[in-house]
Amino acid sequence: MKLKTRAALGILLTTTFVHAAPKVDFARSQKDAGFKLNNIPPPSRNDAATGAKFTIIDGEGSKVELLNDGRVPAEADEGSMNFSFKDGNDGGRIQIDLGKAISVKAINSYSWHSGERSSQSYKIYAAKGDEKDFDPLPKRGPDPRTTGWKPIAKVSTGRGSQGGQHAASVTDPRTLSLGEFRYLLLDFDAVNPDGKQNTYLSEIDVIDAKGPAPEPFVPKILTTYQTPDKKYTFIVDSTIAPDLGKWANKELIPVVFEWYPKMVAMLPSDRYTAPETVTLEFRDDLGGTPAYAIGSKICMSVPFFNGQLEGEAKGCVIHELVHVIQNYWRASTTNPNPSPTPGWVTEGIPDYIRWFLFEPKLKGAEITTGNFEGAKYDSSYRVSANFLNWVVETHDKDFIRKLNAAAREGKYSEKVWKESTGKTAEELGKDWKDANAKRLKL
Ligand SMILES: [Zn+2]
């Protein structure tokens, strides 16, 4: 009997306070304010969303895990650190599963973009999960209220072209809790109703009223290095791996200072300037990939580098720096009708420079009796590097420069090979294989 009374009282209390409308605060800064925006606390790394599961239930987007990793971008427009629904999507829906019902004190969202993608516009619904007809993953269409969801608030930080950092916080100042919920549903609008561009969201926090005090996000550790002639700048992001930051400072940067300008000089082409600022970022989310280059940024895998400091680490960066200098991505913007460059050429050139010019002593790209059988000139990476080295040594000392220039301009064709050697790549591949067979006495 006692129990029943208490339960009834609970319902009564809830209904009494449910009419108090949650308060939506927002703040904007047109500069890098470190996400310290007036009355909104900075993004947290130990809030209830950190261990929650985020699921996209409507629309297509980038990596939704970026929203609760406790990290924020170091600069505006940073695609790899911001979540965004894809262009063409009119926003989308995200479900947050907190794992169990908690007393939600606040829902905070943070975004950063130099233009209108900084603005946030979304509705929040919440549920405990035991509601009648509850649908945990409601697609757009029916009103979420019909599938057990309770509307909490509508957030808008103001549409328009005002870029910068935006933050919003939904709280209930009277009860200090928005309610007991396990699930949150965030329904985002595009930032511009016609263009269907979407917000660059940096982080979403859910603060548990009974949880630990929020600890702020880990600020980025960025170290900037400029070559003595001030021509090139390298920014090392060692936020998640301070020890690798020290290694980069001592071991990697001297190599980069020496080799980047040298490799730029090796790979010139008409009216081309190689990137003058390159970011080197240590990451822990590359899976089995040691490193990759995108634009003028290199992402390096922390576990791979930790295991290869005495081995392949530096050579791996040399390879990626060549990709930055190659810049074959630009062909589509400079050439109205670019021809594609085969992947084995794109990868063969960096490995040629790495294994035959940077660290030839390691003999990392040899053709041996062990790998001869499967080796083809277009096998890519080290094998293609060996082939390119053979072409350079037997036919044309200047061949890599010519091959790279053609590829960068979107003009790759058999002509490049014929003009330098009188033969096609395939014919050369056969000669190279024969030469190796002879050398290996096979
Ligand atoms: Zn590569």
CSV table of C-alpha atoms and ligand atoms in Angstrom, one decimal:
chain,number,residue,atom,x,y,z
A,1,MET,CA,0.0,0.0,0.0
A,2,LYS,CA,2.8,2.3,1.0
A,3,LEU,CA,4.6,1.7,-2.3
A,4,LYS,CA,1.6,2.5,-4.4
A,5,THR,CA,1.2,5.8,-2.6
A,6,ARG,CA,4.7,6.8,-3.2
A,7,ALA,CA,4.4,5.9,-6.9
A,8,ALA,CA,1.3,8.0,-7.2
A,9,LEU,CA,3.0,10.9,-5.5
A,10,GLY,CA,5.9,10.6,-8.0
A,11,ILE,CA,3.6,10.9,-10.9
A,12,LEU,CA,1.9,13.9,-9.3
A,13,LEU,CA,5.2,15.6,-8.8
A,14,THR,CA,6.3,14.9,-12.4
A,15,THR,CA,3.1,16.3,-13.8
A,16,THR,CA,3.3,19.3,-11.6
A,17,PHE,CA,6.7,20.3,-13.0
A,18,VAL,CA,6.4,19.1,-16.5
A,19,HIS,CA,4.7,22.3,-17.5
A,20,ALA,CA,7.8,24.3,-16.7
A,21,ALA,CA,9.3,24.8,-20.2
A,22,PRO,CA,12.9,23.9,-20.5
A,23,LYS,CA,15.2,26.9,-21.0
A,24,VAL,CA,17.3,27.0,-24.2
A,25,ASP,CA,20.4,29.1,-24.0
A,26,PHE,CA,22.7,29.7,-26.9
A,27,ALA,CA,25.9,31.6,-27.5
A,28,ARG,CA,28.0,32.4,-30.6
A,29,SER,CA,31.5,33.6,-31.1
A,30,GLN,CA,32.9,34.6,-34.5
A,31,LYS,CA,36.4,33.7,-33.4
A,32,ASP,CA,38.0,30.7,-31.8
A,33,ALA,CA,36.7,31.1,-28.3
A,34,GLY,CA,37.9,27.6,-27.2
A,35,PHE,CA,34.2,26.8,-27.0
A,36,LYS,CA,34.0,28.9,-23.8
A,37,LEU,CA,30.9,30.7,-24.8
A,38,ASN,CA,29.4,32.9,-22.1
A,39,ASN,CA,26.9,30.9,-20.0
A,40,ILE,CA,27.4,27.6,-21.8
A,41,PRO,CA,30.0,25.3,-20.3
A,42,PRO,CA,32.8,24.0,-22.5
A,43,PRO,CA,32.3,20.5,-24.1
A,44,SER,CA,32.9,17.7,-21.6
A,45,ARG,CA,34.8,14.5,-22.0
A,46,ASN,CA,33.1,12.6,-19.1
A,47,ASP,CA,29.4,13.5,-19.6
A,48,ALA,CA,26.8,10.8,-20.0
A,49,ALA,CA,26.9,11.0,-23.8
A,50,THR,CA,30.6,9.9,-23.8
A,51,GLY,CA,29.7,6.3,-23.2
A,52,ALA,CA,26.4,6.5,-25.1
A,53,LYS,CA,25.5,5.0,-28.4
A,54,PHE,CA,24.8,7.5,-31.2
A,55,THR,CA,22.8,6.2,-34.2
A,56,ILE,CA,21.8,8.0,-37.4
A,57,ILE,CA,18.2,7.0,-38.0
A,58,ASP,CA,17.3,9.4,-40.8
A,59,GLY,CA,19.6,11.0,-43.3
A,60,GLU,CA,23.2,10.1,-44.2
A,61,GLY,CA,26.1,11.6,-42.3
A,62,SER,CA,29.8,11.4,-41.6
A,63,LYS,CA,31.2,9.6,-38.5
A,64,VAL,CA,28.6,10.1,-35.8
A,65,GLU,CA,31.1,8.9,-33.1
A,66,LEU,CA,32.7,12.4,-33.5
A,67,LEU,CA,29.8,13.8,-31.5
A,68,ASN,CA,30.6,12.1,-28.2
A,69,ASP,CA,34.4,11.5,-28.3
A,70,GLY,CA,35.1,14.3,-25.9
A,71,ARG,CA,37.2,16.0,-28.5
A,72,VAL,CA,36.6,19.1,-30.5
A,73,PRO,CA,38.2,20.5,-33.7
A,74,ALA,CA,41.2,22.7,-33.6
A,75,GLU,CA,40.0,24.9,-36.4
A,76,ALA,CA,36.8,25.8,-38.1
A,77,ASP,CA,35.5,23.6,-40.9
A,78,GLU,CA,37.6,20.6,-39.8
A,79,GLY,CA,35.8,17.9,-41.6
A,80,SER,CA,37.5,15.1,-39.8
A,81,MET,CA,36.6,16.4,-36.4
A,82,ASN,CA,33.1,17.6,-37.1
A,83,PHE,CA,30.0,15.5,-37.8
A,84,SER,CA,27.7,16.6,-40.6
A,85,PHE,CA,24.8,15.3,-42.4
A,86,LYS,CA,25.7,15.0,-46.1
A,87,ASP,CA,25.0,17.8,-48.5
A,88,GLY,CA,21.6,17.3,-50.1
A,89,ASN,CA,20.2,15.8,-46.9
A,90,ASP,CA,17.7,18.1,-45.3
A,91,GLY,CA,19.2,17.5,-41.9
A,92,GLY,CA,18.5,14.2,-40.3
A,93,ARG,CA,17.8,12.4,-37.1
A,94,ILE,CA,20.1,11.0,-34.5
A,95,GLN,CA,19.2,8.8,-31.6
A,96,ILE,CA,21.2,8.7,-28.4
A,97,ASP,CA,20.9,5.6,-26.2
A,98,LEU,CA,22.3,6.4,-22.8
A,99,GLY,CA,22.2,2.7,-21.8
A,100,LYS,CA,19.8,3.3,-18.9
A,101,ALA,CA,17.4,6.0,-17.8
A,102,ILE,CA,19.2,8.9,-16.1
A,103,SER,CA,18.1,12.2,-14.7
A,104,VAL,CA,19.1,14.5,-17.6
A,105,LYS,CA,20.3,17.8,-16.3
A,106,ALA,CA,21.3,19.4,-19.6
A,107,ILE,CA,21.8,18.7,-23.3
A,108,ASN,CA,24.5,20.8,-24.8
A,109,SER,CA,25.6,21.0,-28.4
A,110,TYR,CA,28.6,22.6,-30.0
A,111,SER,CA,29.4,23.5,-33.6
A,112,TRP,CA,32.1,25.3,-35.5
A,113,HIS,CA,32.3,26.5,-39.1
A,114,SER,CA,33.5,29.7,-40.8
A,115,GLY,CA,30.2,30.2,-42.5
A,116,GLU,CA,26.5,29.3,-42.0
A,117,ARG,CA,27.2,25.7,-41.2
A,118,SER,CA,28.0,26.8,-37.7
A,119,SER,CA,24.3,27.4,-37.0
A,120,GLN,CA,22.3,24.7,-35.2
A,121,SER,CA,18.6,24.1,-35.5
A,122,TYR,CA,17.1,21.0,-34.1
A,123,LYS,CA,14.3,19.6,-32.0
A,124,ILE,CA,14.8,17.3,-29.0
A,125,TYR,CA,12.5,14.5,-28.0
A,126,ALA,CA,13.2,12.1,-25.1
A,127,ALA,CA,11.9,8.8,-23.9
A,128,LYS,CA,12.4,6.3,-21.1
A,129,GLY,CA,11.9,3.3,-23.4
A,130,ASP,CA,8.9,1.8,-21.6
A,131,GLU,CA,6.3,4.1,-23.2
A,132,LYS,CA,3.3,2.5,-25.0
A,133,ASP,CA,4.0,1.8,-28.7
A,134,PHE,CA,7.5,3.0,-28.2
A,135,ASP,CA,9.6,3.1,-31.4
A,136,PRO,CA,13.3,3.6,-30.5
A,137,LEU,CA,14.3,4.4,-34.1
A,138,PRO,CA,11.5,6.6,-35.5
A,139,LYS,CA,12.0,7.6,-39.1
A,140,ARG,CA,10.7,11.0,-40.2
A,141,GLY,CA,7.0,11.0,-41.0
A,142,PRO,CA,4.7,10.4,-38.1
A,143,ASP,CA,4.9,12.7,-35.2
A,144,PRO,CA,7.4,11.1,-32.6
A,145,ARG,CA,4.8,11.8,-29.9
A,146,THR,CA,2.7,9.0,-31.5
A,147,THR,CA,5.5,6.5,-30.8
A,148,GLY,CA,6.2,7.3,-27.2
A,149,TRP,CA,8.5,10.3,-27.5
A,150,LYS,CA,8.1,13.4,-25.4
A,151,PRO,CA,9.0,16.8,-27.0
A,152,ILE,CA,11.6,18.6,-24.8
A,153,ALA,CA,12.8,21.7,-26.7
A,154,LYS,CA,13.5,23.3,-30.0
A,155,VAL,CA,17.1,24.7,-30.3
A,156,SER,CA,18.1,27.4,-32.7
A,157,THR,CA,21.3,29.3,-32.6
A,158,GLY,CA,20.2,31.6,-35.4
A,159,ARG,CA,20.4,30.8,-39.1
A,160,GLY,CA,22.4,33.0,-41.4
A,161,SER,CA,25.9,33.4,-42.5
A,162,GLN,CA,27.3,34.3,-39.1
A,163,GLY,CA,30.1,31.7,-38.8
A,164,GLY,CA,32.2,30.8,-35.8
A,165,GLN,CA,31.6,28.7,-32.7
A,166,HIS,CA,28.0,28.1,-31.7
A,167,ALA,CA,26.8,26.4,-28.5
A,168,ALA,CA,23.4,25.7,-27.1
A,169,SER,CA,22.3,24.3,-23.8
A,170,VAL,CA,18.9,23.0,-22.8
A,171,THR,CA,18.2,22.9,-19.0
A,172,ASP,CA,15.3,23.3,-16.7
A,173,PRO,CA,16.4,25.8,-14.1
A,174,ARG,CA,13.4,25.1,-11.9
A,175,THR,CA,13.7,21.4,-11.5
A,176,LEU,CA,17.4,21.1,-12.4
A,177,SER,CA,16.4,18.1,-14.5
A,178,LEU,CA,14.7,17.7,-17.9
A,179,GLY,CA,13.4,14.3,-16.7
A,180,GLU,CA,14.4,10.7,-16.4
A,181,PHE,CA,15.3,9.4,-19.9
A,182,ARG,CA,17.3,6.6,-21.6
A,183,TYR,CA,16.7,7.8,-25.2
A,184,LEU,CA,17.1,11.1,-26.8
A,185,LEU,CA,16.0,11.9,-30.4
A,186,LEU,CA,17.6,14.9,-32.1
A,187,ASP,CA,15.9,16.0,-35.3
A,188,PHE,CA,18.2,18.4,-37.2
A,189,ASP,CA,17.2,20.9,-39.9
A,190,ALA,CA,19.6,21.8,-42.7
A,191,VAL,CA,21.2,25.2,-42.1
A,192,ASN,CA,19.8,26.8,-45.3
A,193,PRO,CA,16.4,25.5,-46.3
A,194,ASP,CA,17.1,25.6,-50.1
A,195,GLY,CA,20.8,24.6,-50.2
A,196,LYS,CA,20.4,21.6,-47.9
A,197,GLN,CA,23.8,22.2,-46.3
A,198,ASN,CA,24.1,21.0,-42.8
A,199,THR,CA,25.6,22.0,-39.5
A,200,TYR,CA,29.2,21.2,-38.7
A,201,LEU,CA,28.6,19.7,-35.2
A,202,SER,CA,31.6,19.3,-33.0
A,203,GLU,CA,30.2,17.7,-29.9
A,204,ILE,CA,27.0,16.8,-28.1
A,205,ASP,CA,27.0,16.4,-24.3
A,206,VAL,CA,24.3,15.0,-22.0
A,207,ILE,CA,24.8,15.9,-18.4
A,208,ASP,CA,23.6,13.5,-15.8
A,209,ALA,CA,22.1,15.3,-12.8
A,210,LYS,CA,23.6,12.6,-10.6
A,211,GLY,CA,26.8,12.1,-12.5
A,212,PRO,CA,30.3,13.4,-11.8
A,213,ALA,CA,31.2,17.1,-12.3
A,214,PRO,CA,31.8,17.6,-16.0
A,215,GLU,CA,35.5,17.7,-17.0
A,216,PRO,CA,36.2,19.9,-20.0
A,217,PHE,CA,37.5,18.4,-23.3
A,218,VAL,CA,41.2,17.9,-23.8
A,219,PRO,CA,42.5,20.9,-25.7
A,220,LYS,CA,44.5,20.2,-28.8
A,221,ILE,CA,48.3,20.0,-28.5
A,222,LEU,CA,49.5,21.7,-31.7
A,223,THR,CA,53.2,22.5,-32.3
A,224,THR,CA,54.1,24.7,-35.2
A,225,TYR,CA,57.5,24.3,-36.9
A,226,GLN,CA,58.7,26.7,-39.6
A,227,THR,CA,61.7,25.9,-41.8
A,228,PRO,CA,64.6,28.3,-41.3
A,229,ASP,CA,63.9,30.1,-44.6
A,230,LYS,CA,60.3,30.5,-43.4
A,231,LYS,CA,59.0,28.9,-46.6
A,232,TYR,CA,57.3,25.9,-45.1
A,233,THR,CA,55.3,25.4,-41.9
A,234,PHE,CA,54.5,22.0,-40.3
A,235,ILE,CA,51.9,21.7,-37.6
A,236,VAL,CA,52.1,18.6,-35.5
A,237,ASP,CA,48.9,17.6,-33.6
A,238,SER,CA,50.0,15.3,-30.8
A,239,THR,CA,46.8,15.8,-28.6
A,240,ILE,CA,46.3,12.1,-28.1
A,241,ALA,CA,50.0,11.1,-28.2
A,242,PRO,CA,52.2,13.6,-26.3
A,243,ASP,CA,55.1,11.1,-26.5
A,244,LEU,CA,54.9,10.9,-30.2
A,245,GLY,CA,54.9,14.7,-30.2
A,246,LYS,CA,58.2,14.6,-28.5
A,247,TRP,CA,59.5,12.1,-31.0
A,248,ALA,CA,58.3,14.3,-33.8
A,249,ASN,CA,60.1,17.3,-32.3
A,250,LYS,CA,63.4,15.4,-32.0
A,251,GLU,CA,63.4,12.9,-34.8
A,252,LEU,CA,60.8,13.6,-37.4
A,253,ILE,CA,60.8,17.3,-37.9
A,254,PRO,CA,64.6,17.5,-38.8
A,255,VAL,CA,63.9,14.9,-41.5
A,256,VAL,CA,60.8,16.7,-42.8
A,257,PHE,CA,62.7,20.0,-42.9
A,258,GLU,CA,65.4,18.4,-45.0
A,259,TRP,CA,63.2,16.3,-47.3
A,260,TYR,CA,60.1,18.2,-47.9
A,261,PRO,CA,61.8,21.1,-49.8
A,262,LYS,CA,64.0,18.5,-51.6
A,263,MET,CA,61.0,16.5,-52.7
A,264,VAL,CA,59.1,19.6,-53.8
A,265,ALA,CA,62.1,20.4,-56.0
A,266,MET,CA,62.1,16.9,-57.4
A,267,LEU,CA,58.5,17.1,-58.4
A,268,PRO,CA,57.9,20.4,-60.1
A,269,SER,CA,55.4,21.3,-62.8
A,270,ASP,CA,54.3,24.4,-64.6
A,271,ARG,CA,52.6,27.1,-62.4
A,272,TYR,CA,52.5,24.7,-59.5
A,273,THR,CA,53.3,25.5,-55.9
A,274,ALA,CA,53.3,22.7,-53.4
A,275,PRO,CA,51.4,23.2,-50.1
A,276,GLU,CA,53.4,25.5,-47.8
A,277,THR,CA,51.6,24.5,-44.7
A,278,VAL,CA,51.2,20.8,-43.8
A,279,THR,CA,49.5,19.4,-40.8
A,280,LEU,CA,50.7,16.1,-39.3
A,281,GLU,CA,48.1,14.6,-37.0
A,282,PHE,CA,48.4,11.6,-34.7
A,283,ARG,CA,45.2,9.6,-34.6
A,284,ASP,CA,43.9,6.5,-33.0
A,285,ASP,CA,41.0,5.7,-35.3
A,286,LEU,CA,42.8,4.6,-38.5
A,287,GLY,CA,42.3,0.9,-38.0
A,288,GLY,CA,45.0,-1.1,-39.8
A,289,THR,CA,46.1,1.9,-42.0
A,290,PRO,CA,49.5,3.2,-40.9
A,291,ALA,CA,48.9,6.7,-42.3
A,292,TYR,CA,47.2,8.6,-45.1
A,293,ALA,CA,47.3,12.0,-46.7
A,294,ILE,CA,44.3,14.1,-47.5
A,295,GLY,CA,44.9,17.5,-49.1
A,296,SER,CA,47.8,19.1,-47.1
A,297,LYS,CA,47.2,17.0,-44.0
A,298,ILE,CA,48.7,13.7,-43.0
A,299,CYS,CA,47.0,11.4,-40.4
A,300,MET,CA,49.3,9.0,-38.6
A,301,SER,CA,48.2,6.0,-36.7
A,302,VAL,CA,49.4,6.1,-33.0
A,303,PRO,CA,49.7,2.3,-32.6
A,304,PHE,CA,51.6,1.9,-35.9
A,305,PHE,CA,54.0,4.7,-35.1
A,306,ASN,CA,54.6,3.6,-31.5
A,307,GLY,CA,55.6,0.2,-32.9
A,308,GLN,CA,57.8,1.6,-35.7
A,309,LEU,CA,59.8,4.4,-34.3
A,310,GLU,CA,63.0,2.6,-35.0
A,311,GLY,CA,61.6,1.1,-38.2
A,312,GLU,CA,59.2,2.4,-40.8
A,313,ALA,CA,57.9,5.6,-39.1
A,314,LYS,CA,59.9,8.2,-40.8
A,315,GLY,CA,59.8,6.5,-44.2
A,316,CYS,CA,56.0,6.3,-43.9
A,317,VAL,CA,55.8,10.1,-43.4
A,318,ILE,CA,58.1,10.6,-46.4
A,319,HIS,CA,55.7,8.5,-48.5
A,320,GLU,CA,52.7,10.6,-47.3
A,321,LEU,CA,54.5,13.9,-47.8
A,322,VAL,CA,55.0,12.9,-51.4
A,323,HIS,CA,51.2,12.5,-51.7
A,324,VAL,CA,50.8,16.0,-50.4
A,325,ILE,CA,53.3,17.3,-53.0
A,326,GLN,CA,51.8,15.2,-55.8
A,327,ASN,CA,48.4,16.8,-55.2
A,328,TYR,CA,46.8,14.8,-58.0
A,329,TRP,CA,43.5,15.7,-56.5
A,330,ARG,CA,43.8,19.1,-58.1
A,331,ALA,CA,43.8,17.8,-61.7
A,332,SER,CA,40.0,17.8,-61.7
A,333,THR,CA,40.1,21.6,-60.9
A,334,THR,CA,42.8,22.6,-63.3
A,335,ASN,CA,42.0,20.4,-66.3
A,336,PRO,CA,38.5,20.3,-67.8
A,337,ASN,CA,39.1,16.9,-69.1
A,338,PRO,CA,41.6,15.1,-66.8
A,339,SER,CA,42.7,11.6,-67.5
A,340,PRO,CA,43.0,9.4,-64.4
A,341,THR,CA,46.3,8.4,-63.1
A,342,PRO,CA,46.5,4.7,-62.3
A,343,GLY,CA,46.8,4.0,-58.5
A,344,TRP,CA,50.0,2.1,-58.9
A,345,VAL,CA,51.7,5.2,-60.3
A,346,THR,CA,50.2,7.4,-57.5
A,347,GLU,CA,51.6,4.9,-54.9
A,348,GLY,CA,54.7,3.9,-56.9
A,349,ILE,CA,56.2,7.4,-56.9
A,350,PRO,CA,56.1,8.0,-53.1
A,351,ASP,CA,57.6,4.5,-52.5
A,352,TYR,CA,60.3,5.1,-55.2
A,353,ILE,CA,61.4,8.3,-53.3
A,354,ARG,CA,61.1,6.6,-50.0
A,355,TRP,CA,63.0,3.4,-50.7
A,356,PHE,CA,65.4,4.4,-53.4
A,357,LEU,CA,66.3,8.0,-52.4
A,358,PHE,CA,65.3,8.5,-48.7
A,359,GLU,CA,66.5,5.3,-47.2
A,360,PRO,CA,68.1,3.1,-49.9
A,361,LYS,CA,70.2,1.3,-47.2
A,362,LEU,CA,67.1,-0.5,-45.9
A,363,LYS,CA,66.6,-2.2,-49.3
A,364,GLY,CA,62.9,-2.2,-48.7
A,365,ALA,CA,61.8,-2.5,-52.3
A,366,GLU,CA,64.0,-5.2,-53.7
A,367,ILE,CA,62.9,-7.9,-56.2
A,368,THR,CA,64.1,-11.2,-54.7
A,369,THR,CA,63.7,-14.9,-55.5
A,370,GLY,CA,61.0,-14.8,-52.9
A,371,ASN,CA,58.7,-12.2,-54.4
A,372,PHE,CA,59.8,-12.4,-58.1
A,373,GLU,CA,57.0,-14.7,-59.2
A,374,GLY,CA,54.1,-12.4,-58.2
A,375,ALA,CA,55.9,-9.1,-59.0
A,376,LYS,CA,54.3,-7.0,-61.8
A,377,TYR,CA,55.3,-3.5,-62.8
A,378,ASP,CA,51.8,-2.4,-61.7
A,379,SER,CA,51.7,-4.3,-58.5
A,380,SER,CA,51.8,-0.8,-56.8
A,381,TYR,CA,53.8,0.4,-53.8
A,382,ARG,CA,57.3,-1.2,-53.4
A,383,VAL,CA,57.2,-3.3,-56.5
A,384,SER,CA,56.1,-0.5,-58.7
A,385,ALA,CA,58.8,1.7,-57.0
A,386,ASN,CA,61.4,-0.9,-58.0
A,387,PHE,CA,60.1,-0.8,-61.6
A,388,LEU,CA,60.2,3.0,-61.6
A,389,ASN,CA,63.7,2.9,-60.3
A,390,TRP,CA,64.7,0.5,-63.1
A,391,VAL,CA,63.1,2.9,-65.7
A,392,VAL,CA,65.1,5.8,-64.3
A,393,GLU,CA,68.3,3.8,-64.2
A,394,THR,CA,68.0,2.3,-67.7
A,395,HIS,CA,66.1,4.8,-69.8
A,396,ASP,CA,65.6,8.3,-68.4
A,397,LYS,CA,67.1,10.0,-65.4
A,398,ASP,CA,64.4,12.6,-65.5
A,399,PHE,CA,61.5,10.3,-65.8
A,400,ILE,CA,59.9,10.7,-62.4
A,401,ARG,CA,59.6,14.5,-62.9
A,402,LYS,CA,57.9,14.0,-66.2
A,403,LEU,CA,55.6,11.2,-65.0
A,404,ASN,CA,54.6,13.3,-61.9
A,405,ALA,CA,54.0,16.5,-63.9
A,406,ALA,CA,51.7,14.6,-66.4
A,407,ALA,CA,49.7,13.0,-63.5
A,408,ARG,CA,49.3,16.3,-61.6
A,409,GLU,CA,48.0,18.0,-64.7
A,410,GLY,CA,45.6,15.1,-65.4
A,411,LYS,CA,47.5,14.2,-68.6
A,412,TYR,CA,48.7,10.8,-67.7
A,413,SER,CA,48.8,8.4,-70.8
A,414,GLU,CA,51.0,5.9,-72.5
A,415,LYS,CA,52.6,8.8,-74.3
A,416,VAL,CA,54.5,9.7,-71.1
A,417,TRP,CA,56.3,6.3,-71.2
A,418,LYS,CA,56.8,6.3,-75.0
A,419,GLU,CA,58.3,9.7,-75.1
A,420,SER,CA,60.9,8.8,-72.5
A,421,THR,CA,61.6,5.2,-73.4
A,422,GLY,CA,60.1,4.4,-76.8
A,423,LYS,CA,58.0,1.7,-75.1
A,424,THR,CA,54.7,1.3,-73.3
A,425,ALA,CA,54.6,0.7,-69.6
A,426,GLU,CA,53.6,-2.9,-70.2
A,427,GLU,CA,56.5,-3.5,-72.6
A,428,LEU,CA,58.9,-1.9,-70.1
A,429,GLY,CA,57.3,-4.1,-67.4
A,430,LYS,CA,58.2,-7.2,-69.4
A,431,ASP,CA,61.8,-5.9,-69.9
A,432,TRP,CA,62.1,-5.2,-66.2
A,433,LYS,CA,60.9,-8.6,-65.3
A,434,ASP,CA,63.3,-10.3,-67.8
A,435,ALA,CA,66.2,-8.2,-66.4
A,436,ASN,CA,65.3,-9.3,-62.9
A,437,ALA,CA,65.0,-13.0,-63.9
A,438,LYS,CA,68.5,-12.7,-65.4
A,439,ARG,CA,69.9,-11.0,-62.3
A,440,LEU,CA,68.4,-13.6,-60.1
A,441,LYS,CA,69.4,-16.4,-62.4
A,442,LEU,CA,65.9,-17.7,-62.7
B,1,ZN,ZN,50.2,6.1,-50.4
